Amino acid sequence: MQSVNQWRHVFKLDPAKEIDDDSLEKVCESGTDAIMVGGSTGVTFDNTVRLLSRVRRFAVPCCLEVSQLDAVVPGFDLYLVPVVLNAGSPEWIIGSHVRGLKEYGPFVPWEQVMVEGYVVLNDDSSVAGVTESRHPGGLKDVKAYAQLADRLLKLPIFYMEYSGTYGDPEWVKEVKKTLTDSRLFYGGGIKNAEQAEEMAHYADTVVVGNIIYEDVNQALQTVEGVKSAGTPL
Amino acid sequence: MQSVNQWRHVFKLDPAKEIDDDSLEKVCESGTDAIMVGGSTGVTFDNTVRLLSRVRRFAVPCCLEVSQLDAVVPGFDLYLVPVVLNAGSPEWIIGSHVRGLKEYGPFVPWEQVMVEGYVVLNDDSSVAGVTESRHPGGLKDVKAYAQLADRLLKLPIFYMEYSGTYGDPEWVKEVKKTLTDSRLFYGGGIKNAEQAEEMAHYADTVVVGNIIYEDVNQALQTVEGVKSAGTPL
């Protein structure tokens, strides 16, 4: 099992987006703790396997965030399975998982699988569209989801997904204080070292995605930003 | 924490149904491993607290299966929280739990809480009506739910709820073979010692309910039935 508990910074690469070899090398050799492969739309078996084989030229751990059954490629170090806690239909909470297990259950390498309890906090994101998720409401609601993941379901990861927008650091701080065992992942809208550092004060793991495709050099600086935050709250 | 892992036989009492003192004493002193208090309709704080106080006169462990927020009574040995995996809406999977945690989160005695991963297998039952659950389909589907509970979500209990009808022992057997860590609860339609024994060959814990209210002496014999099954598969 990959030591997710040591991951402070993660780069998230989308198989449906183009990245040149030079940028990919910089990202993989940046000192980030892991590469997470995943996206909400346009992810296929082919573009996933292509991205994996390119990342595999480097020593960095590489995990797949499973979003579509037909894009589950063998050979990743770890498989992160999102359970979208605020999804609008059972399908994205557990429905698709059950269908997947019905088909592939006997072949799942369970020692390489971890569940992420997701809460989607940006209603305008494509992940919100796909999962029909609804914003939980206020901070109290998000904290209730955090308790559900942490204490009731005992999920290893609670993931605050602001997808494309920068979240509220105060909320991340308060959620972190609520959690006892689950690891807190933060993702969304990080564009520079300062933002990465700010979220890393509270989140155990900071996930940086889109900026890679907009300004790779800015993206690289987020690694240092997270490191300079020290140990989270 | 109550040692649920030792429970082979459980009597389930419905706070909305009447039971006389003599019958209640017989049930509590029957040698059953625990009394589970719960029901799908008509459960209130008042009738739950009344039933708890009557059961408390005996030494048997008493747990509450939480179905309604306003009927959560303090003082039980254990609180079993159902997550209805095949519910038709997010509400019964986790929605009501989040609302509950928002209101009462800080007061939850977590060391006394366990999650049950429920699959409702009788579409005509009131629990199916309340939770809008849909029969999973075939045995393969039920096994996928079992894997979801056992391997993905790592829930302590997987509960096959046939609610009022006697289930298919072959299915219970196959599900038991699928599970690695979750404890298998079976509930539904057990009316005599033979049926209790049959299900106890496969299920770790056999729950006996309705027959208590129809023929208490028949119900009492299910304790012996379960015992004579020995260790489950």
CSV table of C-alpha atoms in Angstrom, one decimal:
chain,number,residue,atom,x,y,z
A,1,MET,CA,0.0,0.0,0.0
A,2,GLN,CA,1.3,3.4,-0.9
A,3,SER,CA,1.8,5.6,2.2
A,4,VAL,CA,-0.9,8.1,1.5
A,5,ASN,CA,-0.5,9.2,5.0
A,6,GLN,CA,2.8,10.8,4.0
A,7,TRP,CA,1.5,12.6,1.0
A,8,ARG,CA,1.5,16.4,1.5
A,9,HIS,CA,1.4,17.5,-2.1
A,10,VAL,CA,-0.2,15.7,-5.1
A,11,PHE,CA,-0.4,16.6,-8.7
A,12,LYS,CA,-3.6,15.6,-10.5
A,13,LEU,CA,-3.2,14.8,-14.2
A,14,ASP,CA,-6.2,14.5,-16.4
A,15,PRO,CA,-5.9,11.9,-19.1
A,16,ALA,CA,-8.3,13.9,-21.3
A,17,LYS,CA,-5.9,16.8,-21.4
A,18,GLU,CA,-2.7,17.2,-23.3
A,19,ILE,CA,0.7,17.7,-21.6
A,20,ASP,CA,4.0,17.7,-23.4
A,21,ASP,CA,6.9,15.6,-22.4
A,22,ASP,CA,9.0,18.4,-21.0
A,23,SER,CA,6.1,19.6,-18.7
A,24,LEU,CA,5.3,16.1,-17.7
A,25,GLU,CA,8.9,15.5,-16.7
A,26,LYS,CA,9.0,18.7,-14.6
A,27,VAL,CA,5.8,17.7,-12.9
A,28,CYS,CA,7.0,14.2,-12.1
A,29,GLU,CA,10.4,15.3,-10.9
A,30,SER,CA,9.1,18.3,-9.0
A,31,GLY,CA,9.3,16.7,-5.6
A,32,THR,CA,5.6,16.1,-5.4
A,33,ASP,CA,4.6,13.1,-3.3
A,34,ALA,CA,2.4,11.5,-5.9
A,35,ILE,CA,0.7,11.8,-9.3
A,36,MET,CA,-3.0,11.2,-9.2
A,37,VAL,CA,-4.6,10.4,-12.6
A,38,GLY,CA,-8.2,11.2,-13.0
A,39,GLY,CA,-10.9,13.5,-14.4
A,40,SER,CA,-14.6,13.9,-14.7
A,41,THR,CA,-15.2,13.8,-18.4
A,42,GLY,CA,-13.5,12.3,-21.5
A,43,VAL,CA,-11.4,9.7,-19.5
A,44,THR,CA,-11.0,6.5,-21.4
A,45,PHE,CA,-9.0,3.3,-21.0
A,46,ASP,CA,-6.7,4.4,-23.9
A,47,ASN,CA,-5.8,7.9,-22.6
A,48,THR,CA,-5.4,6.6,-19.1
A,49,VAL,CA,-3.0,3.8,-20.1
A,50,ARG,CA,-1.1,6.2,-22.3
A,51,LEU,CA,-0.7,8.7,-19.4
A,52,LEU,CA,0.3,5.9,-17.0
A,53,SER,CA,3.0,4.7,-19.3
A,54,ARG,CA,4.4,8.2,-19.6
A,55,VAL,CA,4.4,8.8,-15.9
A,56,ARG,CA,6.0,5.4,-15.2
A,57,ARG,CA,9.3,6.6,-16.7
A,58,PHE,CA,9.7,8.5,-13.4
A,59,ALA,CA,10.1,7.3,-9.8
A,60,VAL,CA,7.1,9.2,-8.4
A,61,PRO,CA,4.2,7.0,-7.1
A,62,CYS,CA,1.2,7.0,-9.4
A,63,CYS,CA,-2.4,6.4,-8.4
A,64,LEU,CA,-5.6,6.3,-10.3
A,65,GLU,CA,-8.7,8.0,-9.1
A,66,VAL,CA,-11.4,5.7,-10.4
A,67,SER,CA,-14.2,7.6,-12.1
A,68,GLN,CA,-15.3,5.2,-14.9
A,69,LEU,CA,-15.3,1.5,-14.9
A,70,ASP,CA,-14.1,1.1,-18.4
A,71,ALA,CA,-11.1,3.3,-17.7
A,72,VAL,CA,-9.7,1.2,-14.9
A,73,VAL,CA,-6.2,0.4,-16.0
A,74,PRO,CA,-4.0,-2.2,-14.2
A,75,GLY,CA,-0.5,-1.2,-13.1
A,76,PHE,CA,-1.1,1.8,-10.9
A,77,ASP,CA,0.4,1.8,-7.4
A,78,LEU,CA,-2.9,2.6,-5.8
A,79,TYR,CA,-6.6,3.0,-6.7
A,80,LEU,CA,-8.5,5.8,-5.0
A,81,VAL,CA,-12.3,5.2,-5.2
A,82,PRO,CA,-14.4,8.2,-4.6
A,83,VAL,CA,-17.7,7.9,-2.8
A,84,VAL,CA,-19.4,11.2,-3.5
A,85,LEU,CA,-21.2,11.8,-0.1
A,86,ASN,CA,-23.3,14.7,-1.4
A,87,ALA,CA,-24.2,13.2,-4.7
A,88,GLY,CA,-27.8,13.7,-5.8
A,89,SER,CA,-28.4,10.1,-6.6
A,90,PRO,CA,-27.4,6.7,-5.1
A,91,GLU,CA,-25.5,6.0,-8.4
A,92,TRP,CA,-22.5,8.2,-7.4
A,93,ILE,CA,-22.6,7.3,-3.8
A,94,ILE,CA,-22.3,3.6,-4.3
A,95,GLY,CA,-24.4,2.5,-7.2
A,96,SER,CA,-21.7,2.5,-9.8
A,97,HIS,CA,-19.4,0.8,-7.3
A,98,VAL,CA,-21.8,-2.1,-6.9
A,99,ARG,CA,-22.0,-2.5,-10.7
A,100,GLY,CA,-18.3,-2.5,-10.9
A,101,LEU,CA,-17.9,-5.1,-8.2
A,102,LYS,CA,-20.5,-7.3,-9.9
A,103,GLU,CA,-18.4,-7.3,-13.0
A,104,TYR,CA,-14.8,-7.1,-11.7
A,105,GLY,CA,-15.1,-8.0,-8.0
A,106,PRO,CA,-12.9,-11.1,-8.0
A,107,PHE,CA,-10.1,-9.2,-9.8
A,108,VAL,CA,-9.9,-6.2,-7.5
A,109,PRO,CA,-6.4,-5.9,-5.7
A,110,TRP,CA,-8.0,-4.8,-2.4
A,111,GLU,CA,-4.7,-4.1,-0.8
A,112,GLN,CA,-4.2,-1.3,-3.3
A,113,VAL,CA,-7.7,0.2,-2.9
A,114,MET,CA,-8.7,3.2,-0.7
A,115,VAL,CA,-12.0,5.0,-0.5
A,116,GLU,CA,-12.2,8.8,-0.6
A,117,GLY,CA,-15.2,10.3,1.0
A,118,TYR,CA,-15.8,13.2,-1.4
A,119,VAL,CA,-17.8,16.4,-0.8
A,120,VAL,CA,-18.2,18.5,-3.9
A,121,LEU,CA,-18.3,22.1,-3.0
A,122,ASN,CA,-18.6,23.8,-6.3
A,123,ASP,CA,-22.0,23.4,-7.9
A,124,ASP,CA,-20.7,24.8,-11.2
A,125,SER,CA,-18.0,22.2,-11.7
A,126,SER,CA,-18.2,19.3,-14.1
A,127,VAL,CA,-17.8,16.9,-11.3
A,128,ALA,CA,-20.9,18.4,-9.7
A,129,GLY,CA,-22.8,18.1,-13.0
A,130,VAL,CA,-21.8,14.4,-13.5
A,131,THR,CA,-22.6,13.4,-9.9
A,132,GLU,CA,-25.6,15.7,-9.5
A,133,SER,CA,-24.1,16.8,-6.2
A,134,ARG,CA,-25.6,19.5,-4.3
A,135,HIS,CA,-23.7,22.0,-2.1
A,136,PRO,CA,-24.2,20.8,1.5
A,137,GLY,CA,-25.1,24.3,2.6
A,138,GLY,CA,-23.1,25.9,5.4
A,139,LEU,CA,-19.9,24.9,7.3
A,140,LYS,CA,-22.0,23.0,9.8
A,141,ASP,CA,-23.2,20.8,7.0
A,142,VAL,CA,-19.8,20.1,5.7
A,143,LYS,CA,-18.6,19.3,9.2
A,144,ALA,CA,-21.5,16.8,9.4
A,145,TYR,CA,-20.3,15.1,6.2
A,146,ALA,CA,-16.8,15.1,7.7
A,147,GLN,CA,-18.0,13.3,10.8
A,148,LEU,CA,-20.0,10.9,8.7
A,149,ALA,CA,-16.8,10.0,6.8
A,150,ASP,CA,-14.5,10.0,9.8
A,151,ARG,CA,-16.5,8.6,12.7
A,152,LEU,CA,-19.4,6.7,11.2
A,153,LEU,CA,-18.0,5.2,8.0
A,154,LYS,CA,-14.3,5.4,9.1
A,155,LEU,CA,-13.1,6.3,5.6
A,156,PRO,CA,-9.4,6.8,5.3
A,157,ILE,CA,-9.8,10.0,3.3
A,158,PHE,CA,-12.2,13.0,3.5
A,159,TYR,CA,-11.8,15.1,0.3
A,160,MET,CA,-13.0,18.7,0.1
A,161,GLU,CA,-13.4,19.2,-3.7
A,162,TYR,CA,-13.7,22.8,-4.7
A,163,SER,CA,-13.0,21.7,-8.3
A,164,GLY,CA,-11.7,24.7,-10.2
A,165,THR,CA,-12.4,27.4,-7.6
A,166,TYR,CA,-10.3,28.3,-4.6
A,167,GLY,CA,-12.1,27.3,-1.4
A,168,ASP,CA,-12.5,29.0,1.9
A,169,PRO,CA,-9.4,28.3,4.1
A,170,GLU,CA,-11.5,28.9,7.3
A,171,TRP,CA,-13.8,26.0,6.3
A,172,VAL,CA,-10.8,23.7,5.6
A,173,LYS,CA,-9.4,24.7,9.0
A,174,GLU,CA,-12.7,23.9,10.8
A,175,VAL,CA,-13.1,20.6,9.0
A,176,LYS,CA,-9.6,19.6,9.9
A,177,LYS,CA,-10.4,20.3,13.5
A,178,THR,CA,-13.4,18.0,13.2
A,179,LEU,CA,-11.6,15.0,11.9
A,180,THR,CA,-10.0,12.4,14.2
A,181,ASP,CA,-8.7,9.7,11.8
A,182,SER,CA,-9.6,10.5,8.2
A,183,ARG,CA,-6.9,12.2,6.2
A,184,LEU,CA,-8.1,15.6,4.8
A,185,PHE,CA,-7.5,16.1,1.1
A,186,TYR,CA,-8.1,19.6,-0.3
A,187,GLY,CA,-8.5,20.1,-4.0
A,188,GLY,CA,-9.5,23.1,-6.1
A,189,GLY,CA,-8.3,26.3,-7.7
A,190,ILE,CA,-4.8,26.4,-6.4
A,191,LYS,CA,-2.8,28.6,-8.8
A,192,ASN,CA,0.4,29.6,-6.9
A,193,ALA,CA,2.7,28.8,-4.0
A,194,GLU,CA,0.9,31.1,-1.5
A,195,GLN,CA,-2.5,29.4,-2.0
A,196,ALA,CA,-0.9,26.0,-1.7
A,197,GLU,CA,0.8,27.0,1.5
A,198,GLU,CA,-2.3,28.5,2.9
A,199,MET,CA,-4.4,25.3,2.4
A,200,ALA,CA,-1.5,23.1,3.5
A,201,HIS,CA,-1.7,24.7,6.9
A,202,TYR,CA,-5.0,22.8,7.4
A,203,ALA,CA,-5.3,20.1,4.8
A,204,ASP,CA,-3.1,17.0,5.2
A,205,THR,CA,-2.8,16.6,1.5
A,206,VAL,CA,-3.1,19.4,-1.1
A,207,VAL,CA,-4.1,18.4,-4.6
A,208,VAL,CA,-3.0,20.7,-7.5
A,209,GLY,CA,-4.5,20.2,-10.9
A,210,ASN,CA,-5.7,22.7,-13.5
A,211,ILE,CA,-2.8,25.1,-13.1
A,212,ILE,CA,-0.5,22.4,-14.6
A,213,TYR,CA,-2.2,23.0,-17.9
A,214,GLU,CA,-2.3,26.7,-17.6
A,215,ASP,CA,1.1,27.6,-16.3
A,216,VAL,CA,3.4,24.7,-15.5
A,217,ASN,CA,6.0,26.8,-13.8
A,218,GLN,CA,3.5,28.3,-11.5
A,219,ALA,CA,2.2,24.8,-10.8
A,220,LEU,CA,5.7,23.6,-9.8
A,221,GLN,CA,6.0,26.3,-7.2
A,222,THR,CA,3.1,24.9,-5.3
A,223,VAL,CA,5.3,22.0,-4.2
A,224,GLU,CA,7.6,24.4,-2.4
A,225,GLY,CA,4.5,26.2,-1.1
A,226,VAL,CA,3.2,23.1,0.6
A,227,LYS,CA,6.5,22.2,2.1
A,228,SER,CA,6.9,25.6,3.6
A,229,ALA,CA,3.6,25.2,5.5
A,230,GLY,CA,5.2,22.6,7.8
A,231,THR,CA,3.0,20.2,9.6
A,232,PRO,CA,-0.8,20.8,9.3
A,233,LEU,CA,-2.9,21.9,12.1
B,1,MET,CA,-18.3,-1.9,23.1
B,2,GLN,CA,-20.7,-4.8,23.1
B,3,SER,CA,-19.1,-7.9,21.6
B,4,VAL,CA,-21.3,-8.1,18.6
B,5,ASN,CA,-18.8,-10.6,17.2
B,6,GLN,CA,-20.1,-13.1,19.7
B,7,TRP,CA,-23.8,-12.6,18.9
B,8,ARG,CA,-25.3,-15.7,17.3
B,9,HIS,CA,-29.0,-15.0,18.1
B,10,VAL,CA,-30.7,-11.7,18.5
B,11,PHE,CA,-34.4,-11.0,19.3
B,12,LYS,CA,-35.6,-7.8,17.7
B,13,LEU,CA,-38.4,-6.0,19.5
B,14,ASP,CA,-40.5,-3.3,17.9
B,15,PRO,CA,-41.3,-0.4,20.2
B,16,ALA,CA,-44.5,0.2,18.2
B,17,LYS,CA,-45.9,-3.3,19.1
B,18,GLU,CA,-47.3,-4.5,22.4
B,19,ILE,CA,-45.7,-7.3,24.4
B,20,ASP,CA,-46.9,-8.3,27.8
B,21,ASP,CA,-44.5,-8.6,30.8
B,22,ASP,CA,-44.5,-12.3,30.9
B,23,SER,CA,-43.6,-12.7,27.2
B,24,LEU,CA,-40.9,-10.0,27.5
B,25,GLU,CA,-39.4,-11.8,30.5
B,26,LYS,CA,-39.3,-15.1,28.5
B,27,VAL,CA,-37.7,-13.3,25.6
B,28,CYS,CA,-35.0,-11.6,27.7
B,29,GLU,CA,-34.2,-14.7,29.7
B,30,SER,CA,-34.3,-17.0,26.7
B,31,GLY,CA,-30.5,-17.2,26.4
B,32,THR,CA,-30.5,-14.9,23.3
B,33,ASP,CA,-27.3,-12.9,23.0
B,34,ALA,CA,-29.0,-9.5,22.7
B,35,ILE,CA,-32.2,-7.6,22.3
B,36,MET,CA,-32.3,-5.2,19.4
B,37,VAL,CA,-34.9,-2.5,19.6
B,38,GLY,CA,-36.1,-1.1,16.3
B,39,GLY,CA,-38.8,-0.9,13.7
B,40,SER,CA,-39.7,0.8,10.5
B,41,THR,CA,-42.9,2.7,11.4
B,42,GLY,CA,-44.5,4.1,14.5
B,43,VAL,CA,-41.2,4.2,16.5
B,44,THR,CA,-41.2,7.2,18.9
B,45,PHE,CA,-38.9,8.5,21.7
B,46,ASP,CA,-41.6,7.5,24.2
B,47,ASN,CA,-42.3,4.0,23.1
B,48,THR,CA,-38.5,3.4,22.7
B,49,VAL,CA,-37.7,4.6,26.2
B,50,ARG,CA,-40.6,2.6,27.6
B,51,LEU,CA,-39.3,-0.6,26.0
B,52,LEU,CA,-35.7,0.1,27.0
B,53,SER,CA,-36.7,0.5,30.6
B,54,ARG,CA,-38.7,-2.7,30.6
B,55,VAL,CA,-35.8,-4.7,29.0
B,56,ARG,CA,-33.3,-3.2,31.4
B,57,ARG,CA,-34.8,-5.2,34.2
B,58,PHE,CA,-32.9,-8.2,32.7
B,59,ALA,CA,-29.2,-8.8,32.2
B,60,VAL,CA,-29.3,-9.2,28.4
B,61,PRO,CA,-27.5,-6.6,26.3
B,62,CYS,CA,-29.8,-4.2,24.7
B,63,CYS,CA,-29.0,-2.2,21.5
B,64,LEU,CA,-31.0,0.3,19.5
B,65,GLU,CA,-31.2,0.1,15.7
B,66,VAL,CA,-31.5,3.7,14.9
B,67,SER,CA,-34.2,4.5,12.4
B,68,GLN,CA,-35.4,7.9,13.4
B,69,LEU,CA,-33.5,10.8,14.8
B,70,ASP,CA,-36.2,11.8,17.2
B,71,ALA,CA,-36.4,8.3,18.6
B,72,VAL,CA,-32.7,8.0,19.7
B,73,VAL,CA,-32.8,7.3,23.4
B,74,PRO,CA,-29.7,7.4,25.6
B,75,GLY,CA,-28.8,4.4,27.7
B,76,PHE,CA,-28.6,1.6,25.3
B,77,ASP,CA,-25.5,-0.6,25.3
B,78,LEU,CA,-25.0,-0.1,21.6
B,79,TYR,CA,-26.4,1.9,18.7
B,80,LEU,CA,-26.6,0.1,15.3
B,81,VAL,CA,-26.8,2.6,12.5
B,82,PRO,CA,-28.2,1.2,9.2
B,83,VAL,CA,-26.8,2.4,5.9
B,84,VAL,CA,-29.3,1.0,3.4
B,85,LEU,CA,-27.0,0.2,0.5
B,86,ASN,CA,-29.8,-0.5,-1.9
B,87,ALA,CA,-32.0,2.5,-0.9
B,88,GLY,CA,-33.6,4.4,-3.8
B,89,SER,CA,-32.5,7.8,-2.6
B,90,PRO,CA,-29.4,9.2,-0.9
B,91,GLU,CA,-31.6,10.0,2.1
B,92,TRP,CA,-31.5,6.5,3.4
B,93,ILE,CA,-28.0,5.7,2.4
B,94,ILE,CA,-26.4,8.7,4.3
B,95,GLY,CA,-28.6,11.7,3.9
B,96,SER,CA,-30.5,11.4,7.2
B,97,HIS,CA,-27.2,10.5,8.9
B,98,VAL,CA,-25.7,13.8,7.9
B,99,ARG,CA,-28.7,15.7,9.2
B,100,GLY,CA,-28.4,13.8,12.4
B,101,LEU,CA,-24.8,14.5,12.8
B,102,LYS,CA,-25.3,18.2,12.1
B,103,GLU,CA,-27.7,18.3,15.0
B,104,TYR,CA,-26.3,15.8,17.4
B,105,GLY,CA,-22.7,15.2,16.2
B,106,PRO,CA,-20.9,16.4,19.3
B,107,PHE,CA,-23.0,14.2,21.6
B,108,VAL,CA,-22.6,10.9,19.8
B,109,PRO,CA,-20.9,8.2,21.9
B,110,TRP,CA,-18.8,6.9,19.0
B,111,GLU,CA,-17.4,4.0,20.9
B,112,GLN,CA,-21.0,2.6,21.2
B,113,VAL,CA,-21.8,3.1,17.5
B,114,MET,CA,-21.6,0.5,14.7
B,115,VAL,CA,-22.7,0.7,11.1
B,116,GLU,CA,-24.8,-2.0,9.5
B,117,GLY,CA,-24.6,-2.2,5.7
B,118,TYR,CA,-28.2,-3.2,4.9
B,119,VAL,CA,-29.5,-4.8,1.8
B,120,VAL,CA,-33.3,-5.0,1.8
B,121,LEU,CA,-34.4,-8.1,-0.1
B,122,ASN,CA,-38.2,-7.9,0.2
B,123,ASP,CA,-39.7,-5.2,-1.9
B,124,ASP,CA,-43.1,-5.6,-0.2
B,125,SER,CA,-41.9,-4.9,3.3
B,126,SER,CA,-42.5,-1.6,5.1
B,127,VAL,CA,-38.7,-1.1,5.4
B,128,ALA,CA,-38.5,-1.3,1.6
B,129,GLY,CA,-41.3,1.2,1.3
B,130,VAL,CA,-39.8,3.7,3.7
B,131,THR,CA,-36.3,3.5,2.2
B,132,GLU,CA,-37.5,3.2,-1.4
B,133,SER,CA,-35.1,0.3,-1.7
B,134,ARG,CA,-35.1,-1.8,-4.8
B,135,HIS,CA,-34.3,-5.5,-4.9
B,136,PRO,CA,-30.7,-5.8,-6.1
B,137,GLY,CA,-31.7,-8.4,-8.7
B,138,GLY,CA,-29.9,-11.7,-8.6
B,139,LEU,CA,-27.4,-13.4,-6.3
B,140,LYS,CA,-24.5,-11.8,-8.1
B,141,ASP,CA,-25.8,-8.4,-7.3
B,142,VAL,CA,-26.3,-9.2,-3.6
B,143,LYS,CA,-22.7,-10.5,-3.6
B,144,ALA,CA,-21.5,-7.2,-5.1
B,145,TYR,CA,-23.3,-5.3,-2.3
B,146,ALA,CA,-21.6,-7.7,0.2
B,147,GLN,CA,-18.2,-6.9,-1.3
B,148,LEU,CA,-18.9,-3.2,-1.2
B,149,ALA,CA,-19.7,-3.4,2.5
B,150,ASP,CA,-16.9,-5.8,3.3
B,151,ARG,CA,-14.0,-4.8,1.2
B,152,LEU,CA,-14.6,-1.3,0.0
B,153,LEU,CA,-16.3,0.4,2.9
B,154,LYS,CA,-15.0,-2.1,5.5
B,155,LEU,CA,-18.3,-2.0,7.4
B,156,PRO,CA,-18.4,-4.2,10.5
B,157,ILE,CA,-21.8,-5.7,9.6
B,158,PHE,CA,-23.5,-6.8,6.4
B,159,TYR,CA,-27.2,-7.3,7.0
B,160,MET,CA,-29.4,-9.4,4.6
B,161,GLU,CA,-32.9,-8.1,5.5
B,162,TYR,CA,-35.7,-10.2,4.1
B,163,SER,CA,-38.1,-8.4,6.5
B,164,GLY,CA,-41.1,-10.7,7.1
B,165,THR,CA,-40.3,-13.3,4.5
B,166,TYR,CA,-38.0,-16.2,4.8
B,167,GLY,CA,-35.0,-15.8,2.6
B,168,ASP,CA,-33.1,-18.2,0.4
B,169,PRO,CA,-30.5,-20.1,2.5
B,170,GLU,CA,-28.4,-20.7,-0.7
B,171,TRP,CA,-28.1,-17.0,-1.1
B,172,VAL,CA,-27.1,-16.5,2.5
B,173,LYS,CA,-24.5,-19.3,2.1
B,174,GLU,CA,-23.0,-17.7,-1.0
B,175,VAL,CA,-22.9,-14.3,0.6
B,176,LYS,CA,-21.2,-15.7,3.7
B,177,LYS,CA,-18.5,-17.2,1.4
B,178,THR,CA,-18.0,-13.8,-0.2
B,179,LEU,CA,-17.4,-11.9,3.1
B,180,THR,CA,-13.9,-11.7,4.6
B,181,ASP,CA,-14.3,-9.4,7.6
B,182,SER,CA,-17.9,-8.1,7.9
B,183,ARG,CA,-20.2,-10.0,10.1
B,184,LEU,CA,-23.2,-11.4,8.4
B,185,PHE,CA,-26.6,-10.7,9.9
B,186,TYR,CA,-29.6,-12.4,8.6
B,187,GLY,CA,-33.1,-11.2,9.4
B,188,GLY,CA,-36.6,-12.2,8.1
B,189,GLY,CA,-39.4,-14.6,8.4
B,190,ILE,CA,-37.9,-17.0,10.9
B,191,LYS,CA,-40.8,-18.8,12.6
B,192,ASN,CA,-39.3,-21.9,14.2
B,193,ALA,CA,-36.2,-23.6,15.4
B,194,GLU,CA,-35.5,-25.4,12.1
B,195,GLN,CA,-35.5,-22.2,10.1
B,196,ALA,CA,-33.3,-20.5,12.7
B,197,GLU,CA,-30.9,-23.4,12.6
B,198,GLU,CA,-30.8,-23.4,8.8
B,199,MET,CA,-29.9,-19.8,8.6
B,200,ALA,CA,-27.4,-20.1,11.5
B,201,HIS,CA,-25.4,-22.5,9.4
B,202,TYR,CA,-24.4,-19.5,7.2
B,203,ALA,CA,-25.2,-16.3,9.0
B,204,ASP,CA,-23.0,-15.2,11.9
B,205,THR,CA,-26.0,-13.6,13.6
B,206,VAL,CA,-29.6,-14.6,13.2
B,207,VAL,CA,-32.2,-12.0,14.0
B,208,VAL,CA,-35.7,-13.1,15.0
B,209,GLY,CA,-38.5,-10.6,15.2
B,210,ASN,CA,-42.1,-10.9,14.1
B,211,ILE,CA,-42.7,-14.4,15.5
B,212,ILE,CA,-42.3,-13.0,19.0
B,213,TYR,CA,-45.6,-11.2,18.5
B,214,GLU,CA,-47.3,-14.1,16.9
B,215,ASP,CA,-46.2,-17.1,19.0
B,216,VAL,CA,-43.8,-16.4,21.7
B,217,ASN,CA,-43.1,-20.0,22.5
B,218,GLN,CA,-42.2,-20.8,18.9
B,219,ALA,CA,-40.0,-17.7,19.0
B,220,LEU,CA,-38.2,-19.0,22.1
B,221,GLN,CA,-37.3,-22.2,20.4
B,222,THR,CA,-35.3,-20.3,17.8
B,223,VAL,CA,-32.6,-19.7,20.4
B,224,GLU,CA,-32.0,-23.4,20.7
B,225,GLY,CA,-32.2,-23.7,16.9
B,226,VAL,CA,-29.4,-21.3,16.4
B,227,LYS,CA,-27.3,-23.0,19.1
B,228,SER,CA,-27.6,-26.4,17.5
B,229,ALA,CA,-26.2,-25.1,14.2
B,230,GLY,CA,-22.8,-24.8,15.8
B,231,THR,CA,-20.2,-22.5,14.2
B,232,PRO,CA,-21.3,-21.0,10.9
B,233,LEU,CA,-19.7,-21.8,7.6
